[in-house]
mmCIF file of N, CA and C in Angstrom:
data_model
loop_
_atom_site.group_PDB
_atom_site.id
_atom_site.type_symbol
_atom_site.label_atom_id
_atom_site.label_comp_id
_atom_site.label_asym_id
_atom_site.label_seq_id
_atom_site.Cartn_x
_atom_site.Cartn_y
_atom_site.Cartn_z
ATOM 1 N N MET A 14 -16.923 -22.122 -14.415
ATOM 2 C CA MET A 14 -15.900 -21.142 -14.822
ATOM 3 C C MET A 14 -16.123 -19.783 -14.168
ATOM 4 N N GLY A 15 -17.383 -19.333 -14.121
ATOM 5 C CA GLY A 15 -17.678 -18.002 -13.579
ATOM 6 C C GLY A 15 -17.236 -17.839 -12.141
ATOM 7 N N ILE A 16 -17.413 -18.910 -11.344
ATOM 8 C CA ILE A 16 -17.029 -18.839 -9.926
ATOM 9 C C ILE A 16 -15.520 -18.646 -9.798
ATOM 10 N N ILE A 17 -14.751 -19.386 -10.607
ATOM 11 C CA ILE A 17 -13.285 -19.298 -10.550
ATOM 12 C C ILE A 17 -12.831 -17.884 -10.910
ATOM 13 N N ILE A 18 -13.428 -17.314 -11.961
ATOM 14 C CA ILE A 18 -13.078 -15.948 -12.376
ATOM 15 C C ILE A 18 -13.418 -14.966 -11.261
ATOM 16 N N GLY A 19 -14.582 -15.137 -10.646
ATOM 17 C CA GLY A 19 -14.999 -14.263 -9.544
ATOM 18 C C GLY A 19 -14.012 -14.304 -8.396
ATOM 19 N N ILE A 20 -13.585 -15.515 -8.025
ATOM 20 C CA ILE A 20 -12.612 -15.664 -6.930
ATOM 21 C C ILE A 20 -11.294 -14.996 -7.312
ATOM 22 N N ALA A 21 -10.853 -15.202 -8.557
ATOM 23 C CA ALA A 21 -9.599 -14.603 -9.023
ATOM 24 C C ALA A 21 -9.665 -13.080 -8.943
ATOM 25 N N VAL A 22 -10.803 -12.513 -9.341
ATOM 26 C CA VAL A 22 -10.983 -11.052 -9.295
ATOM 27 C C VAL A 22 -10.905 -10.555 -7.854
ATOM 28 N N ILE A 23 -11.585 -11.252 -6.947
ATOM 29 C CA ILE A 23 -11.580 -10.853 -5.532
ATOM 30 C C ILE A 23 -10.163 -10.895 -4.970
ATOM 31 N N ILE A 24 -9.427 -11.978 -5.270
ATOM 32 C CA ILE A 24 -8.047 -12.104 -4.780
ATOM 33 C C ILE A 24 -7.193 -10.965 -5.326
ATOM 34 N N THR A 25 -7.368 -10.651 -6.613
ATOM 35 C CA THR A 25 -6.597 -9.568 -7.236
ATOM 36 C C THR A 25 -6.883 -8.238 -6.546
ATOM 37 N N ILE A 26 -8.158 -7.952 -6.301
ATOM 38 C CA ILE A 26 -8.544 -6.693 -5.640
ATOM 39 C C ILE A 26 -7.926 -6.618 -4.246
ATOM 40 N N PHE A 27 -7.993 -7.731 -3.495
ATOM 41 C CA PHE A 27 -7.417 -7.742 -2.150
ATOM 42 C C PHE A 27 -5.916 -7.502 -2.197
ATOM 43 N N SER A 28 -5.224 -8.135 -3.146
ATOM 44 C CA SER A 28 -3.770 -7.992 -3.208
ATOM 45 C C SER A 28 -3.379 -6.570 -3.609
ATOM 46 N N ILE A 29 -4.150 -5.955 -4.514
ATOM 47 C CA ILE A 29 -3.873 -4.565 -4.899
ATOM 48 C C ILE A 29 -4.064 -3.651 -3.689
ATOM 49 N N GLU A 30 -5.151 -3.866 -2.952
ATOM 50 C CA GLU A 30 -5.433 -3.060 -1.760
ATOM 51 C C GLU A 30 -4.301 -3.203 -0.747
ATOM 52 N N TYR A 31 -3.826 -4.453 -0.572
ATOM 53 C CA TYR A 31 -2.733 -4.724 0.369
ATOM 54 C C TYR A 31 -1.466 -3.988 -0.060
ATOM 55 N N GLN A 32 -1.152 -4.030 -1.357
ATOM 56 C CA GLN A 32 0.032 -3.332 -1.870
ATOM 57 C C GLN A 32 -0.095 -1.824 -1.627
ATOM 58 N N LEU A 33 -1.285 -1.265 -1.853
ATOM 59 C CA LEU A 33 -1.501 0.170 -1.651
ATOM 60 C C LEU A 33 -1.320 0.542 -0.185
ATOM 61 N N ARG A 34 -1.813 -0.311 0.726
ATOM 62 C CA ARG A 34 -1.653 -0.038 2.158
ATOM 63 C C ARG A 34 -0.180 -0.033 2.519
ATOM 64 N N LYS A 35 0.579 -0.996 1.971
ATOM 65 C CA LYS A 35 2.020 -1.064 2.246
ATOM 66 C C LYS A 35 2.705 0.198 1.731
ATOM 67 N N LEU A 36 2.307 0.658 0.546
ATOM 68 C CA LEU A 36 2.873 1.876 -0.029
ATOM 69 C C LEU A 36 2.566 3.069 0.867
ATOM 70 N N ASN A 37 1.335 3.168 1.352
ATOM 71 C CA ASN A 37 0.947 4.266 2.237
ATOM 72 C C ASN A 37 1.807 4.293 3.483
ATOM 73 N N LYS A 38 2.046 3.117 4.090
ATOM 74 C CA LYS A 38 2.873 3.051 5.290
ATOM 75 C C LYS A 38 4.284 3.508 4.980
ATOM 76 N N THR A 39 4.819 3.082 3.833
ATOM 77 C CA THR A 39 6.166 3.472 3.431
ATOM 78 C C THR A 39 6.224 4.981 3.232
ATOM 79 N N ASN A 40 5.213 5.551 2.571
ATOM 80 C CA ASN A 40 5.168 6.992 2.336
ATOM 81 C C ASN A 40 5.135 7.757 3.653
ATOM 82 N N GLU A 41 4.359 7.273 4.622
ATOM 83 C CA GLU A 41 4.289 7.934 5.928
ATOM 84 C C GLU A 41 5.657 7.931 6.595
ATOM 85 N N GLN A 42 6.381 6.808 6.493
ATOM 86 C CA GLN A 42 7.712 6.719 7.088
ATOM 87 C C GLN A 42 8.655 7.708 6.419
ATOM 88 N N ILE A 43 8.561 7.831 5.094
ATOM 89 C CA ILE A 43 9.414 8.773 4.357
ATOM 90 C C ILE A 43 9.108 10.201 4.801
ATOM 91 N N VAL A 44 7.822 10.524 4.928
ATOM 92 C CA VAL A 44 7.423 11.870 5.364
ATOM 93 C C VAL A 44 7.995 12.164 6.748
ATOM 94 N N GLU A 45 7.906 11.188 7.661
ATOM 95 C CA GLU A 45 8.449 11.370 9.014
ATOM 96 C C GLU A 45 9.946 11.635 8.954
ATOM 97 N N LEU A 46 10.656 10.862 8.132
ATOM 98 C CA LEU A 46 12.104 11.037 8.001
ATOM 99 C C LEU A 46 12.422 12.428 7.466
ATOM 100 N N LEU A 47 11.672 12.874 6.465
ATOM 101 C CA LEU A 47 11.910 14.196 5.887
ATOM 102 C C LEU A 47 11.680 15.289 6.929
ATOM 103 N N LYS A 48 10.635 15.140 7.759
ATOM 104 C CA LYS A 48 10.374 16.120 8.816
ATOM 105 C C LYS A 48 11.553 16.189 9.772
ATOM 106 N N GLU A 49 12.081 15.008 10.161
ATOM 107 C CA GLU A 49 13.215 14.970 11.083
ATOM 108 C C GLU A 49 14.427 15.660 10.474
ATOM 109 N N ILE A 50 14.665 15.407 9.195
ATOM 110 C CA ILE A 50 15.817 16.016 8.518
ATOM 111 C C ILE A 50 15.660 17.532 8.481
ATOM 112 N N LYS A 51 14.466 18.012 8.177
ATOM 113 C CA LYS A 51 14.221 19.457 8.112
ATOM 114 C C LYS A 51 14.437 20.105 9.478
ATOM 115 N N GLU A 52 13.996 19.439 10.543
ATOM 116 C CA GLU A 52 14.144 19.999 11.887
ATOM 117 C C GLU A 52 15.612 20.112 12.278
ATOM 118 N N LYS A 53 16.447 19.194 11.795
ATOM 119 C CA LYS A 53 17.866 19.205 12.144
ATOM 120 C C LYS A 53 18.603 20.352 11.465
ATOM 121 N N GLU A 54 18.104 20.782 10.305
ATOM 122 C CA GLU A 54 18.799 21.840 9.555
ATOM 123 C C GLU A 54 18.710 23.190 10.260
#
């Protein structure tokens, strides 16, 4: 049982990290878009 729980925890941590990386990339794209909009004004 302990091994299965350990694997589940590792998978969960990896998936959370992956989601955070995706969020960071999205945030960077939003920041770039906002900069472009500000420059046009």
